[in-house]
């Protein structure tokens, strides 16, 4: 018979929920060895023995007290959606603490299977668990498994189908918390059961327990019936006072102590240890990696080696990508005739999207490195070692994760970074973290840095990036300090965190992890950036130059032609416009032939009229063809031709600039010049920065367009770095100012939307204004300070 | 000789049995749900570079706490000498 059942996977952070989920459903899902990475619940489907099973991966929690976001998500799902079964993934190597959650499920009464995972780890530490005895004592089915190697998954599914087939009821377990509390519980339970508002969503005893524990969520529910609420409140207060007087503890503490007492009683009977092996391999590794002196040194060295690895490993693929897009451009130019369509596809689409996709290898290697740190368990140690420092800035050890994902090692993305901040429990620490993560060097900023570094700091590439990473941390931390001592003043929250044992990451896990984050980046390039590239192209093309403008430059070209032709030396060789066109064509053919080193073609060209003149031109320009003896007439004519070419190019450039100024983007960029002049940014940079609001990588593609628009010579793509280096308006100081401005100014649109999702519109708005102000002030100091010190040109 | 001291005062590698947790509210709850309850064996595993937080071994895993949290945990130790 066809059946549909829902299974919720629950368990402590890091107990292997995601691994079990993937083993069951085969679905792609983030796997990390960092407590609390999975925050959203994820779904998957599978058929097993005539049953349609829906599997839900709940966020990892240590308890069901509903104080943190994850716990609320998990608990709401259980009581509202009422899954047919909860599978509690329990880490066998860490049984006591993992059972604390299991006991709470038992008290809630929901049908439960305990999946005793990581049996292999337990065994390697000589911890032997009698799972039958455990099952008998808890009165819950226990399935031993090793999720990582798919052991026990089929048994788990069989059991799940078997149990749900009997249509099980919720059967809350009763655990004793000592006489005083038990009596109180009985009393409250009876009152709730007879109440009109009792909706049976939670078992009455569970509600009673939560009232005693002072759980605000449940208390509020009971307040719906004020009479009832007051009665219960009275009893709770009495018990509270009594317990405080006799035991000097809050009931909540007593309850927790008894739960652990119950667990210890059971594990004593079911867990055998051969030897007290107190220093396992993981501990030994920690002796070194978190050593007070060499720990931080190793951490710095590791972070630095990640740069070196990322950049050296991605060097070749980045060049292949660039070559590929160059090829694509050439193909486009040869297929589509010159005009707006060609310009749209080449300057808008290929340059825009290609600029972003070109950096995919870089970002992939970076995410791969981060995945190794997470999956191995090292990331938690980074949080541990840095907590003291972060706390000083009003953040929390757990802020490391969002900061790193956003680009703390350079090359992350603030979108998942903002999401990762959910592991922070305190709202103020969380929002402060969210507000400063956009300062980190996300993958989208890397192309901007890469181009500017290639143009001006090419000898110090790796070192420069390292400095930029340190700077972004410094800015983020000080910004956090400012935020936490002004708009978000508040106390620090506890740092009670597990250091998971070191684990060898699985290649599959690493690849899934890397691919998921890289895919987010690519999707962004494919959608938002494609859209914005086209919009920006439109803004940078229309309304376009006026008729007078076009005429003006046309006239100028005619005039240059005339004055070239009227020179007596020239006139002897080049008589009219037709001859000039011939000369231009021949000159270009020579350029091509020389570039390809095509001697046959060169010989062929040398038979054409005017070829002697062209060769003289090359002789003057670069000393080529020195074998021939040019007469004075040819030398003079050649010199004039060189001059003519230069002036023509100059006119082209001025026309393009005038054209760009005449567009919508040009208009905006020029209006902004008044504000950005002290920073040294001209209208083209302004246009690029406005575009960067869509996504930072657009800065570079827009600059590419702004500096190359119209000049589409596929054989002479001329990298942007080269253009900037040769542009007299640019100098290293200006490049550095732009790098810092890009690092700090507004988060990209997607990040802003994410911030709004995770907090509110006002924080999202605050984030834009705050970052702009910080970016402007810092850049102003750098530019003007640098000029003052004589660092400009 | 047994004596009871604050966890913060324990030295590296020292072991002891938790006797009392003298904090309530969120902090007390968070500490307890991680298994820090009376009569539990612990051992100081080490301290972060700036001597804070502290890492302890408890119930087969490593837990980290800040010093101001460790202040509220009283541990019975064997007094040396
Ligand atoms: N040795 C061993 N490792 C396992 C087993 N199951 C999972 N792991 C590893 O444990 C680590 C954590 O597993 P996850 O599936 O990410 O745990 P999780 O419960 O989803 O963790 P969070 O989402 O962070 O709460 C990964 O590195 C897994 O490869 C197992 O049975 N044996
Ligand atoms: Mg997970």
PDB file of C-alpha atoms in Angstrom, chain A residues 415 524 528 532 690-696 746-756 761 764 768:
ATOM      1  CA  UNK A 415      25.742  36.579   0.984  1.00  0.00           C
ATOM      2  CA  UNK A 524      25.031  35.564  -9.580  1.00  0.00           C
ATOM      3  CA  UNK A 528      22.116  39.619 -11.815  1.00  0.00           C
ATOM      4  CA  UNK A 532      23.176  44.742 -14.934  1.00  0.00           C
ATOM      5  CA  UNK A 690      27.793  53.072  -9.379  1.00  0.00           C
ATOM      6  CA  UNK A 691      27.674  49.855 -11.373  1.00  0.00           C
ATOM      7  CA  UNK A 692      29.461  48.084  -8.554  1.00  0.00           C
ATOM      8  CA  UNK A 693      26.412  48.487  -6.365  1.00  0.00           C
ATOM      9  CA  UNK A 694      24.898  45.689  -8.444  1.00  0.00           C
ATOM     10  CA  UNK A 695      27.886  43.518  -7.655  1.00  0.00           C
ATOM     11  CA  UNK A 696      31.465  44.476  -7.091  1.00  0.00           C
ATOM     12  CA  UNK A 746      28.220  49.802  -0.061  1.00  0.00           C
ATOM     13  CA  UNK A 747      27.520  46.071   0.097  1.00  0.00           C
ATOM     14  CA  UNK A 748      26.226  44.742  -3.221  1.00  0.00           C
ATOM     15  CA  UNK A 749      22.470  44.686  -3.784  1.00  0.00           C
ATOM     16  CA  UNK A 750      22.123  40.980  -3.037  1.00  0.00           C
ATOM     17  CA  UNK A 751      23.926  41.401   0.267  1.00  0.00           C
ATOM     18  CA  UNK A 752      21.708  44.345   1.170  1.00  0.00           C
ATOM     19  CA  UNK A 753      18.651  42.217   0.471  1.00  0.00           C
ATOM     20  CA  UNK A 754      20.142  39.451   2.602  1.00  0.00           C
ATOM     21  CA  UNK A 755      20.838  41.867   5.466  1.00  0.00           C
ATOM     22  CA  UNK A 756      17.274  43.018   5.300  1.00  0.00           C
ATOM     23  CA  UNK A 761      15.071  47.403   6.335  1.00  0.00           C
ATOM     24  CA  UNK A 764      19.956  47.333   5.590  1.00  0.00           C
ATOM     25  CA  UNK A 768      24.564  51.304   2.977  1.00  0.00           C
TER      26      UNK A 768
END
